[in-house]
mmCIF file of C-alpha atoms in Angstrom:
data_model
loop_
_atom_site.group_PDB
_atom_site.id
_atom_site.type_symbol
_atom_site.label_atom_id
_atom_site.label_comp_id
_atom_site.label_asym_id
_atom_site.label_seq_id
_atom_site.Cartn_x
_atom_site.Cartn_y
_atom_site.Cartn_z
ATOM 1 C CA UNK A 8 53.358 0.428 55.906
ATOM 2 C CA UNK A 9 53.300 0.028 59.616
ATOM 3 C CA UNK A 10 55.437 3.518 59.914
ATOM 4 C CA UNK A 11 52.694 4.844 57.600
ATOM 5 C CA UNK A 12 49.983 3.913 59.642
ATOM 6 C CA UNK A 13 51.675 5.329 63.039
ATOM 7 C CA UNK A 14 52.109 8.411 61.163
ATOM 8 C CA UNK A 15 48.598 8.987 60.262
ATOM 9 C CA UNK A 16 47.484 7.999 63.967
ATOM 10 C CA UNK A 17 49.632 10.657 65.131
ATOM 11 C CA UNK A 18 47.987 13.144 62.591
ATOM 12 C CA UNK A 19 44.804 12.157 63.722
ATOM 13 C CA UNK A 20 45.598 12.620 67.652
ATOM 14 C CA UNK A 21 47.095 16.024 67.118
ATOM 15 C CA UNK A 22 44.301 17.060 65.108
ATOM 16 C CA UNK A 23 41.725 16.069 67.738
ATOM 17 C CA UNK A 24 43.878 17.975 70.293
ATOM 18 C CA UNK A 25 43.797 20.977 68.044
ATOM 19 C CA UNK A 26 39.887 20.617 67.647
ATOM 20 C CA UNK A 27 39.564 20.081 71.563
ATOM 21 C CA UNK A 28 41.773 23.382 72.724
ATOM 22 C CA UNK A 29 40.101 25.589 69.957
ATOM 23 C CA UNK A 30 36.581 24.474 70.876
ATOM 24 C CA UNK A 31 37.249 25.394 74.331
ATOM 25 C CA UNK A 32 39.862 28.174 74.160
ATOM 26 C CA UNK A 33 38.699 29.893 70.679
ATOM 27 C CA UNK A 34 41.208 30.042 67.756
ATOM 28 C CA UNK A 35 42.803 33.075 68.729
ATOM 29 C CA UNK A 36 43.333 32.037 72.329
ATOM 30 C CA UNK A 37 44.543 28.570 71.370
ATOM 31 C CA UNK A 38 48.564 28.087 71.564
ATOM 32 C CA UNK A 39 50.532 25.420 69.747
ATOM 33 C CA UNK A 40 52.381 24.703 73.282
ATOM 34 C CA UNK A 41 48.656 24.035 74.777
ATOM 35 C CA UNK A 42 47.887 21.579 71.491
ATOM 36 C CA UNK A 43 51.009 19.764 71.823
ATOM 37 C CA UNK A 44 50.712 19.157 75.410
ATOM 38 C CA UNK A 45 46.974 17.581 75.023
ATOM 39 C CA UNK A 46 47.744 15.515 72.259
ATOM 40 C CA UNK A 47 50.919 14.287 74.231
ATOM 41 C CA UNK A 48 52.964 13.664 71.460
ATOM 42 C CA UNK A 49 56.500 15.065 70.528
ATOM 43 C CA UNK A 50 57.024 19.053 69.024
ATOM 44 C CA UNK A 51 58.625 17.655 66.385
ATOM 45 C CA UNK A 52 55.785 15.051 65.447
ATOM 46 C CA UNK A 53 52.951 18.024 65.690
ATOM 47 C CA UNK A 54 55.210 20.259 63.343
ATOM 48 C CA UNK A 55 56.028 17.225 60.992
ATOM 49 C CA UNK A 56 52.151 17.235 60.127
ATOM 50 C CA UNK A 57 51.263 20.906 60.792
ATOM 51 C CA UNK A 58 53.583 23.640 60.438
ATOM 52 C CA UNK A 59 51.316 26.409 62.373
ATOM 53 C CA UNK A 60 47.957 26.804 64.127
ATOM 54 C CA UNK A 61 46.615 28.364 60.459
ATOM 55 C CA UNK A 62 47.662 24.896 58.936
ATOM 56 C CA UNK A 63 45.798 22.968 61.592
ATOM 57 C CA UNK A 64 42.802 25.454 61.681
ATOM 58 C CA UNK A 65 42.711 24.326 57.771
ATOM 59 C CA UNK A 66 43.083 20.986 58.407
ATOM 60 C CA UNK A 67 39.866 20.940 61.104
ATOM 61 C CA UNK A 68 38.007 23.025 58.490
ATOM 62 C CA UNK A 69 38.380 20.644 55.650
ATOM 63 C CA UNK A 70 38.158 17.354 57.728
ATOM 64 C CA UNK A 71 35.162 18.562 59.903
ATOM 65 C CA UNK A 72 32.214 17.170 57.527
ATOM 66 C CA UNK A 73 34.056 14.072 56.643
ATOM 67 C CA UNK A 74 32.390 11.676 58.974
ATOM 68 C CA UNK A 75 29.086 12.581 57.711
ATOM 69 C CA UNK A 76 27.867 11.112 54.839
ATOM 70 C CA UNK A 77 24.379 12.178 53.572
ATOM 71 C CA UNK A 78 22.474 9.239 52.997
ATOM 72 C CA UNK A 79 20.963 8.785 49.474
ATOM 73 C CA UNK A 80 17.370 8.577 48.812
ATOM 74 C CA UNK A 81 14.391 9.478 46.236
ATOM 75 C CA UNK A 82 14.001 12.931 47.718
ATOM 76 C CA UNK A 83 17.777 14.621 47.687
ATOM 77 C CA UNK A 84 16.017 17.557 49.606
ATOM 78 C CA UNK A 85 14.836 15.306 52.517
ATOM 79 C CA UNK A 86 18.246 14.144 52.439
ATOM 80 C CA UNK A 87 19.449 17.437 52.789
ATOM 81 C CA UNK A 88 17.011 18.223 55.575
ATOM 82 C CA UNK A 89 18.191 14.945 57.656
ATOM 83 C CA UNK A 90 21.830 15.853 57.311
ATOM 84 C CA UNK A 91 21.460 19.477 58.603
ATOM 85 C CA UNK A 92 19.765 17.647 61.560
ATOM 86 C CA UNK A 93 22.511 14.956 61.774
ATOM 87 C CA UNK A 94 25.415 17.496 61.750
ATOM 88 C CA UNK A 95 23.289 19.873 64.421
ATOM 89 C CA UNK A 96 22.896 16.833 66.819
ATOM 90 C CA UNK A 97 26.664 16.011 66.312
ATOM 91 C CA UNK A 98 27.471 19.746 66.999
ATOM 92 C CA UNK A 99 26.397 19.714 70.780
ATOM 93 C CA UNK A 100 29.396 16.945 71.521
ATOM 94 C CA UNK A 101 31.785 16.894 68.694
ATOM 95 C CA UNK A 102 34.932 18.797 69.273
ATOM 96 C CA UNK A 103 35.723 19.020 65.211
ATOM 97 C CA UNK A 104 32.545 20.852 64.714
ATOM 98 C CA UNK A 105 32.675 22.931 67.256
ATOM 99 C CA UNK A 106 36.082 23.964 66.476
ATOM 100 C CA UNK A 107 34.884 24.744 63.038
ATOM 101 C CA UNK A 108 32.310 27.153 64.260
ATOM 102 C CA UNK A 109 34.944 28.840 66.406
ATOM 103 C CA UNK A 110 37.181 29.530 63.726
ATOM 104 C CA UNK A 111 34.499 30.318 61.165
ATOM 105 C CA UNK A 112 33.763 33.339 63.238
ATOM 106 C CA UNK A 113 37.018 34.340 64.732
ATOM 107 C CA UNK A 114 38.592 34.523 61.152
ATOM 108 C CA UNK A 115 35.143 36.635 59.746
ATOM 109 C CA UNK A 116 37.120 39.475 60.599
ATOM 110 C CA UNK A 117 40.666 39.210 59.864
ATOM 111 C CA UNK A 118 42.895 39.830 56.914
ATOM 112 C CA UNK A 119 42.424 36.222 55.344
ATOM 113 C CA UNK A 120 39.229 34.618 56.550
ATOM 114 C CA UNK A 121 39.445 31.171 56.312
ATOM 115 C CA UNK A 122 35.676 30.357 54.601
ATOM 116 C CA UNK A 123 34.833 27.332 56.716
ATOM 117 C CA UNK A 124 31.597 27.794 55.011
ATOM 118 C CA UNK A 125 32.800 26.405 51.311
ATOM 119 C CA UNK A 126 33.132 22.461 52.302
ATOM 120 C CA UNK A 127 29.549 22.801 53.521
ATOM 121 C CA UNK A 128 28.546 24.925 50.510
ATOM 122 C CA UNK A 129 29.795 22.050 48.648
ATOM 123 C CA UNK A 130 27.725 19.757 49.931
ATOM 124 C CA UNK A 131 24.686 20.896 50.101
ATOM 125 C CA UNK A 132 25.006 22.384 46.773
ATOM 126 C CA UNK A 133 25.512 18.878 44.882
ATOM 127 C CA UNK A 134 22.446 17.987 47.164
ATOM 128 C CA UNK A 135 20.297 20.579 45.965
ATOM 129 C CA UNK A 136 21.741 19.692 42.243
ATOM 130 C CA UNK A 137 20.216 16.541 42.481
ATOM 131 C CA UNK A 138 17.389 17.844 43.530
ATOM 132 C CA UNK A 139 17.035 19.718 40.592
ATOM 133 C CA UNK A 140 17.266 17.033 38.363
ATOM 134 C CA UNK A 141 14.846 15.304 40.128
ATOM 135 C CA UNK A 142 12.173 17.932 39.955
ATOM 136 C CA UNK A 143 12.251 18.670 43.487
ATOM 137 C CA UNK A 144 13.111 22.215 43.069
ATOM 138 C CA UNK A 145 11.263 25.161 42.045
ATOM 139 C CA UNK A 146 12.052 26.835 38.645
ATOM 140 C CA UNK A 147 14.665 29.647 38.679
ATOM 141 C CA UNK A 148 16.183 27.903 41.986
ATOM 142 C CA UNK A 149 20.092 28.442 41.485
ATOM 143 C CA UNK A 150 21.299 25.071 43.464
ATOM 144 C CA UNK A 151 24.756 26.561 44.142
ATOM 145 C CA UNK A 152 23.129 30.089 45.144
ATOM 146 C CA UNK A 153 20.616 28.278 47.447
ATOM 147 C CA UNK A 154 23.154 26.473 48.984
ATOM 148 C CA UNK A 155 25.242 29.603 49.934
ATOM 149 C CA UNK A 156 21.882 31.394 51.260
ATOM 150 C CA UNK A 157 21.329 28.064 53.146
ATOM 151 C CA UNK A 158 24.604 27.637 54.755
ATOM 152 C CA UNK A 159 25.040 31.285 55.702
ATOM 153 C CA UNK A 160 21.361 30.968 57.475
ATOM 154 C CA UNK A 161 22.466 28.168 59.162
ATOM 155 C CA UNK A 162 25.442 29.976 60.683
ATOM 156 C CA UNK A 163 23.665 32.453 62.066
ATOM 157 C CA UNK A 164 20.908 29.851 63.477
ATOM 158 C CA UNK A 165 23.529 27.979 65.468
ATOM 159 C CA UNK A 166 25.380 30.682 66.519
ATOM 160 C CA UNK A 167 22.038 32.242 67.905
ATOM 161 C CA UNK A 168 20.891 28.900 69.197
ATOM 162 C CA UNK A 169 24.422 28.780 71.051
ATOM 163 C CA UNK A 170 23.839 32.052 72.629
ATOM 164 C CA UNK A 171 20.630 31.356 73.476
ATOM 165 C CA UNK A 172 20.345 28.157 74.930
ATOM 166 C CA UNK A 173 23.962 26.275 74.950
ATOM 167 C CA UNK A 174 22.229 24.662 71.550
ATOM 168 C CA UNK A 175 19.547 22.860 73.924
ATOM 169 C CA UNK A 176 17.016 24.457 71.201
ATOM 170 C CA UNK A 177 18.942 23.658 68.064
ATOM 171 C CA UNK A 178 16.898 20.813 66.546
ATOM 172 C CA UNK A 179 13.770 23.092 66.579
ATOM 173 C CA UNK A 180 15.517 26.315 65.070
ATOM 174 C CA UNK A 181 17.026 23.905 62.243
ATOM 175 C CA UNK A 182 13.628 22.858 61.845
ATOM 176 C CA UNK A 183 12.222 26.113 62.050
ATOM 177 C CA UNK A 184 15.028 27.301 59.152
ATOM 178 C CA UNK A 185 13.583 24.350 56.969
ATOM 179 C CA UNK A 186 10.122 25.278 57.450
ATOM 180 C CA UNK A 187 10.758 28.879 56.397
ATOM 181 C CA UNK A 188 12.884 28.319 53.298
ATOM 182 C CA UNK A 189 11.316 25.231 51.880
ATOM 183 C CA UNK A 190 8.429 27.068 50.703
ATOM 184 C CA UNK A 191 11.352 29.035 48.608
ATOM 185 C CA UNK A 192 13.265 26.327 47.304
ATOM 186 C CA UNK A 193 10.929 22.887 46.843
ATOM 187 C CA UNK A 194 8.437 22.806 44.091
ATOM 188 C CA UNK A 195 4.559 22.407 45.417
ATOM 189 C CA UNK A 196 4.672 18.596 44.688
ATOM 190 C CA UNK A 197 7.743 17.809 46.630
ATOM 191 C CA UNK A 198 7.094 20.334 49.435
ATOM 192 C CA UNK A 199 3.997 18.290 50.733
ATOM 193 C CA UNK A 200 6.210 14.941 51.080
ATOM 194 C CA UNK A 201 9.009 16.798 52.857
ATOM 195 C CA UNK A 202 9.089 16.563 56.804
ATOM 196 C CA UNK A 203 11.595 19.721 58.002
ATOM 197 C CA UNK A 204 12.052 18.055 61.254
ATOM 198 C CA UNK A 205 14.220 15.204 59.441
ATOM 199 C CA UNK A 206 12.775 11.654 58.711
ATOM 200 C CA UNK A 207 14.943 10.060 61.754
ATOM 201 C CA UNK A 208 18.050 10.233 64.269
ATOM 202 C CA UNK A 209 20.547 9.482 61.541
ATOM 203 C CA UNK A 210 23.501 7.018 62.242
ATOM 204 C CA UNK A 211 26.690 8.718 62.679
ATOM 205 C CA UNK A 212 29.301 6.702 60.241
ATOM 206 C CA UNK B 25 20.723 71.791 82.111
ATOM 207 C CA UNK B 26 23.851 72.587 80.453
ATOM 208 C CA UNK B 27 25.754 70.272 82.757
ATOM 209 C CA UNK B 28 23.528 67.706 81.774
ATOM 210 C CA UNK B 29 23.733 68.372 77.938
ATOM 211 C CA UNK B 30 27.537 68.456 78.650
ATOM 212 C CA UNK B 31 27.161 64.771 80.399
ATOM 213 C CA UNK B 32 25.359 63.421 77.364
ATOM 214 C CA UNK B 33 28.034 64.720 74.840
ATOM 215 C CA UNK B 34 30.243 63.171 77.010
ATOM 216 C CA UNK B 35 28.696 59.624 77.007
ATOM 217 C CA UNK B 36 28.400 59.844 73.325
ATOM 218 C CA UNK B 37 31.828 60.846 73.019
ATOM 219 C CA UNK B 38 33.030 57.572 74.715
ATOM 220 C CA UNK B 39 30.371 55.175 73.269
ATOM 221 C CA UNK B 40 31.410 56.221 69.794
ATOM 222 C CA UNK B 41 35.073 55.693 70.836
ATOM 223 C CA UNK B 42 34.209 52.413 72.374
ATOM 224 C CA UNK B 43 32.364 51.271 69.223
ATOM 225 C CA UNK B 44 35.145 52.146 67.144
ATOM 226 C CA UNK B 45 38.052 50.519 69.026
ATOM 227 C CA UNK B 46 35.656 47.008 69.142
ATOM 228 C CA UNK B 47 35.231 47.184 65.671
ATOM 229 C CA UNK B 48 38.414 47.318 64.616
ATOM 230 C CA UNK B 49 40.438 45.390 67.504
ATOM 231 C CA UNK B 50 37.225 42.960 68.478
ATOM 232 C CA UNK B 51 35.522 43.358 71.685
ATOM 233 C CA UNK B 52 37.815 40.774 73.350
ATOM 234 C CA UNK B 53 40.906 42.838 72.551
ATOM 235 C CA UNK B 54 39.824 46.100 73.226
ATOM 236 C CA UNK B 55 40.735 48.092 76.263
ATOM 237 C CA UNK B 56 39.438 50.251 78.559
ATOM 238 C CA UNK B 57 42.417 52.358 78.549
ATOM 239 C CA UNK B 58 42.602 52.556 74.548
ATOM 240 C CA UNK B 59 38.906 53.667 74.567
ATOM 241 C CA UNK B 60 39.560 56.304 77.095
ATOM 242 C CA UNK B 61 42.413 57.299 74.870
ATOM 243 C CA UNK B 62 40.383 57.559 72.027
ATOM 244 C CA UNK B 63 37.602 59.386 73.559
ATOM 245 C CA UNK B 64 40.057 61.747 74.739
ATOM 246 C CA UNK B 65 37.928 62.452 78.081
ATOM 247 C CA UNK B 66 39.380 61.898 81.756
ATOM 248 C CA UNK B 67 39.068 58.394 83.189
ATOM 249 C CA UNK B 68 37.046 59.599 85.589
ATOM 250 C CA UNK B 69 34.289 60.976 82.921
ATOM 251 C CA UNK B 70 34.511 57.413 81.135
ATOM 252 C CA UNK B 71 33.956 55.637 84.491
ATOM 253 C CA UNK B 72 30.902 57.921 85.447
ATOM 254 C CA UNK B 73 28.911 56.998 82.724
ATOM 255 C CA UNK B 74 30.014 53.118 82.202
ATOM 256 C CA UNK B 75 31.699 51.229 85.134
ATOM 257 C CA UNK B 76 33.284 48.424 82.537
ATOM 258 C CA UNK B 77 33.659 47.134 79.154
ATOM 259 C CA UNK B 78 30.810 45.326 79.212
ATOM 260 C CA UNK B 79 28.428 48.185 80.377
ATOM 261 C CA UNK B 80 29.976 49.687 77.344
ATOM 262 C CA UNK B 81 28.781 46.593 75.043
ATOM 263 C CA UNK B 82 25.407 46.653 76.656
ATOM 264 C CA UNK B 83 25.078 50.156 75.468
ATOM 265 C CA UNK B 84 26.441 49.823 72.036
ATOM 266 C CA UNK B 85 24.160 46.595 71.920
ATOM 267 C CA UNK B 86 20.719 48.672 72.901
ATOM 268 C CA UNK B 87 21.545 51.797 70.809
ATOM 269 C CA UNK B 88 23.002 50.481 67.796
ATOM 270 C CA UNK B 89 19.552 50.460 66.041
ATOM 271 C CA UNK B 90 17.990 53.768 67.201
ATOM 272 C CA UNK B 91 19.533 55.797 64.021
ATOM 273 C CA UNK B 92 17.351 53.473 62.113
ATOM 274 C CA UNK B 93 13.796 54.072 61.825
ATOM 275 C CA UNK B 94 11.717 51.952 59.799
ATOM 276 C CA UNK B 95 8.784 53.486 57.319
ATOM 277 C CA UNK B 96 5.869 52.860 57.622
ATOM 278 C CA UNK B 97 3.881 52.404 54.417
ATOM 279 C CA UNK B 98 1.003 50.724 53.189
ATOM 280 C CA UNK B 99 3.172 47.210 52.956
ATOM 281 C CA UNK B 100 4.593 46.139 56.475
ATOM 282 C CA UNK B 101 6.849 43.098 54.926
ATOM 283 C CA UNK B 102 7.999 45.999 52.568
ATOM 284 C CA UNK B 103 8.831 48.089 55.456
ATOM 285 C CA UNK B 104 11.039 45.505 56.718
ATOM 286 C CA UNK B 105 13.053 44.245 53.406
ATOM 287 C CA UNK B 106 13.732 48.137 53.310
ATOM 288 C CA UNK B 107 14.917 48.214 56.438
ATOM 289 C CA UNK B 108 17.317 45.259 56.493
ATOM 290 C CA UNK B 109 18.502 46.981 53.244
ATOM 291 C CA UNK B 110 18.913 50.630 55.043
ATOM 292 C CA UNK B 111 20.837 48.511 58.077
ATOM 293 C CA UNK B 112 22.685 46.435 55.199
ATOM 294 C CA UNK B 113 24.307 49.552 53.466
ATOM 295 C CA UNK B 114 24.913 50.962 56.810
ATOM 296 C CA UNK B 115 27.060 48.180 58.447
ATOM 297 C CA UNK B 116 29.785 49.111 55.696
ATOM 298 C CA UNK B 117 30.683 51.986 57.606
ATOM 299 C CA UNK B 118 28.733 52.547 61.199
ATOM 300 C CA UNK B 119 31.062 51.748 63.914
ATOM 301 C CA UNK B 120 28.124 51.160 66.215
ATOM 302 C CA UNK B 121 26.512 48.467 63.844
ATOM 303 C CA UNK B 122 30.229 47.325 63.134
ATOM 304 C CA UNK B 123 30.822 46.934 66.998
ATOM 305 C CA UNK B 124 27.425 45.184 67.696
ATOM 306 C CA UNK B 125 28.403 42.206 65.053
ATOM 307 C CA UNK B 126 31.635 41.839 66.875
ATOM 308 C CA UNK B 127 30.211 41.851 70.144
ATOM 309 C CA UNK B 128 27.642 39.523 69.245
ATOM 310 C CA UNK B 129 29.765 36.755 67.428
ATOM 311 C CA UNK B 130 32.724 36.771 70.174
ATOM 312 C CA UNK B 131 30.330 36.572 73.210
ATOM 313 C CA UNK B 132 28.427 33.704 71.392
ATOM 314 C CA UNK B 133 30.815 31.787 73.310
ATOM 315 C CA UNK B 134 31.000 33.167 76.751
ATOM 316 C CA UNK B 135 29.292 32.193 79.891
ATOM 317 C CA UNK B 136 27.015 34.835 79.931
ATOM 318 C CA UNK B 137 26.176 35.916 75.955
ATOM 319 C CA UNK B 138 25.090 39.400 75.848
ATOM 320 C CA UNK B 139 22.375 38.353 72.905
ATOM 321 C CA UNK B 140 22.513 41.354 70.922
ATOM 322 C CA UNK B 141 20.153 39.614 68.422
ATOM 323 C CA UNK B 142 17.316 40.641 70.807
ATOM 324 C CA UNK B 143 16.950 44.692 69.784
ATOM 325 C CA UNK B 144 16.683 43.828 66.104
ATOM 326 C CA UNK B 145 14.386 40.974 66.936
ATOM 327 C CA UNK B 146 11.904 43.317 68.467
ATOM 328 C CA UNK B 147 11.876 45.553 65.689
ATOM 329 C CA UNK B 148 11.375 42.925 63.140
ATOM 330 C CA UNK B 149 8.481 41.311 65.258
ATOM 331 C CA UNK B 150 6.577 44.480 65.353
ATOM 332 C CA UNK B 151 6.828 44.645 61.461
ATOM 333 C CA UNK B 152 6.007 40.857 61.105
ATOM 334 C CA UNK B 153 3.291 41.533 63.567
ATOM 335 C CA UNK B 154 1.639 44.579 61.530
ATOM 336 C CA UNK B 155 2.209 42.223 58.317
ATOM 337 C CA UNK B 156 -0.121 39.758 59.724
ATOM 338 C CA UNK B 157 -2.575 42.403 60.986
ATOM 339 C CA UNK B 158 -2.609 43.438 57.409
ATOM 340 C CA UNK B 159 -3.079 39.996 56.241
ATOM 341 C CA UNK B 160 0.209 40.154 54.082
ATOM 342 C CA UNK B 161 1.434 36.809 56.143
ATOM 343 C CA UNK B 162 0.685 32.963 55.501
ATOM 344 C CA UNK B 163 -1.164 31.998 57.906
ATOM 345 C CA UNK B 164 0.436 29.856 60.526
ATOM 346 C CA UNK B 165 3.291 32.211 60.166
ATOM 347 C CA UNK B 166 3.826 33.415 63.917
ATOM 348 C CA UNK B 167 5.702 37.041 64.070
ATOM 349 C CA UNK B 168 8.070 36.246 66.618
ATOM 350 C CA UNK B 169 9.213 32.883 65.638
ATOM 351 C CA UNK B 170 9.732 34.353 61.998
ATOM 352 C CA UNK B 171 11.593 37.274 63.459
ATOM 353 C CA UNK B 172 13.786 34.881 65.539
ATOM 354 C CA UNK B 173 14.395 33.086 62.473
ATOM 355 C CA UNK B 174 15.159 35.993 60.110
ATOM 356 C CA UNK B 175 17.496 37.790 62.661
ATOM 357 C CA UNK B 176 19.298 34.703 63.132
ATOM 358 C CA UNK B 177 19.567 34.181 59.483
ATOM 359 C CA UNK B 178 20.540 37.459 58.278
ATOM 360 C CA UNK B 179 23.599 37.553 60.838
ATOM 361 C CA UNK B 180 24.765 34.595 59.306
ATOM 362 C CA UNK B 181 24.375 35.919 55.828
ATOM 363 C CA UNK B 182 26.280 39.179 57.006
ATOM 364 C CA UNK B 183 29.185 37.254 58.306
ATOM 365 C CA UNK B 184 29.215 35.268 55.397
ATOM 366 C CA UNK B 185 29.408 38.557 53.262
ATOM 367 C CA UNK B 186 32.205 40.017 55.474
ATOM 368 C CA UNK B 187 34.409 36.792 55.125
ATOM 369 C CA UNK B 188 33.687 36.582 51.108
ATOM 370 C CA UNK B 189 34.014 40.166 50.059
ATOM 371 C CA UNK B 190 34.495 42.160 53.350
ATOM 372 C CA UNK B 191 30.521 43.511 52.611
ATOM 373 C CA UNK B 192 30.792 44.479 49.204
ATOM 374 C CA UNK B 193 28.036 41.806 47.949
ATOM 375 C CA UNK B 194 26.192 42.577 51.247
ATOM 376 C CA UNK B 195 23.395 44.205 49.276
ATOM 377 C CA UNK B 196 22.717 41.003 46.775
ATOM 378 C CA UNK B 197 23.217 38.519 49.939
ATOM 379 C CA UNK B 198 20.460 40.123 51.286
ATOM 380 C CA UNK B 199 18.177 40.395 48.502
ATOM 381 C CA UNK B 200 18.807 36.401 48.039
ATOM 382 C CA UNK B 201 18.074 36.326 51.620
ATOM 383 C CA UNK B 202 14.609 37.567 51.032
ATOM 384 C CA UNK B 203 14.359 36.007 48.151
ATOM 385 C CA UNK B 204 14.385 32.669 49.847
ATOM 386 C CA UNK B 205 12.308 33.664 52.796
ATOM 387 C CA UNK B 206 9.690 35.484 51.387
ATOM 388 C CA UNK B 207 7.702 32.422 49.752
ATOM 389 C CA UNK B 208 7.778 31.033 53.235
ATOM 390 C CA UNK B 209 6.463 34.105 55.024
ATOM 391 C CA UNK B 210 4.188 36.340 52.584
ATOM 392 C CA UNK B 211 0.425 35.793 51.791
ATOM 393 C CA UNK B 212 0.485 34.658 47.865
ATOM 394 C CA UNK B 213 -1.589 38.115 46.996
ATOM 395 C CA UNK B 214 1.160 40.015 48.868
ATOM 396 C CA UNK B 215 4.301 38.328 47.545
ATOM 397 C CA UNK B 216 3.977 39.412 43.820
ATOM 398 C CA UNK B 217 3.929 43.261 44.915
ATOM 399 C CA UNK B 218 7.166 42.740 46.901
ATOM 400 C CA UNK B 219 10.669 43.688 45.964
ATOM 401 C CA UNK B 220 13.182 41.801 47.663
ATOM 402 C CA UNK B 221 15.848 44.348 46.504
ATOM 403 C CA UNK B 222 14.394 47.380 48.511
ATOM 404 C CA UNK B 223 12.293 49.813 47.299
ATOM 405 C CA UNK B 224 15.112 52.786 46.915
ATOM 406 C CA UNK B 225 17.907 54.042 49.147
ATOM 407 C CA UNK B 226 16.536 55.254 52.145
ATOM 408 C CA UNK B 227 17.476 58.265 54.277
ATOM 409 C CA UNK B 228 19.010 57.392 57.334
ATOM 410 C CA UNK B 229 17.974 59.773 60.455
#
């Protein structure tokens, strides 16, 4: 049991080191040697958990969203708005999210893209689906298709913000993203109650 | 005069070689040596026109949009829809556009991003501005802000399509982008006349 805890802690240390190196250097430029050095553990310990840089990247992609727990309120559409603002704020400093973005853009053009979009699309699809069940969506809006569109658009918006202002204007750009997309998503009755700026600063779990 | 024509032709040859190499290898991985080899001109001729890979990238960014002439009809919003479909179709085979995308994503994380978004934002801003003057936009929509949002979202959508299907589903994704954003852009009277799929296949100039 103690041994298992230690193994989990080592795994986490390695993952965080990988996120740091990938976030700073880029996915292609990052090397296992540098990740091992930063983690401060033995090479054997790293390879016990992750057999390759690709395996590390897949773990970053899968686990980057885990600390973010969307809150559940009467408006699932407002919950989705708040959630994207929460992730945007974290993106400025969270190495796992920053690494996820770099893996996304760098593997887009490779033979086997890693599709880090999926984990976010799944979360937003669930929220849009519950919003539809609550009568918050316009008729004709399909939660999964809308989520795919939204996640793709969000990726573009955050890249634009990174290039333009090193993410300083990301909150305003995420607000603009919602302002431009809510009229095509939300039923008129829901629209007037939604705040595209997000309800308040969220607490990260 | 003849000499000048030859110089322009050489410049174009070098630019196309650069686009090909950058589009296939990526911007960071592309080398001047490979670009010179592909262009089939002397090293001196290349450096006469472009002093560095950075200068070549800037020329690709500035000139990638030039062959695309938005048509001018009674609906500037429909013209914008058609224009984005035209560019999307070309993106599947046009080396300059493909290189522009790779330069955009690869320099996003560098110290001095090249902001290839600007050339597209300028074109869409103009069309949205004329759409506003025609009464096609919702009150409160600012052409420049809306264009910035749209170009960022478009960038995300085309990256998503590249990763998911090597751009096979790009036309459907661009249609979905318009379907989701038109209700937040177009005045109700204009909205019912717009076709998010584009009016017809455009002729490339």
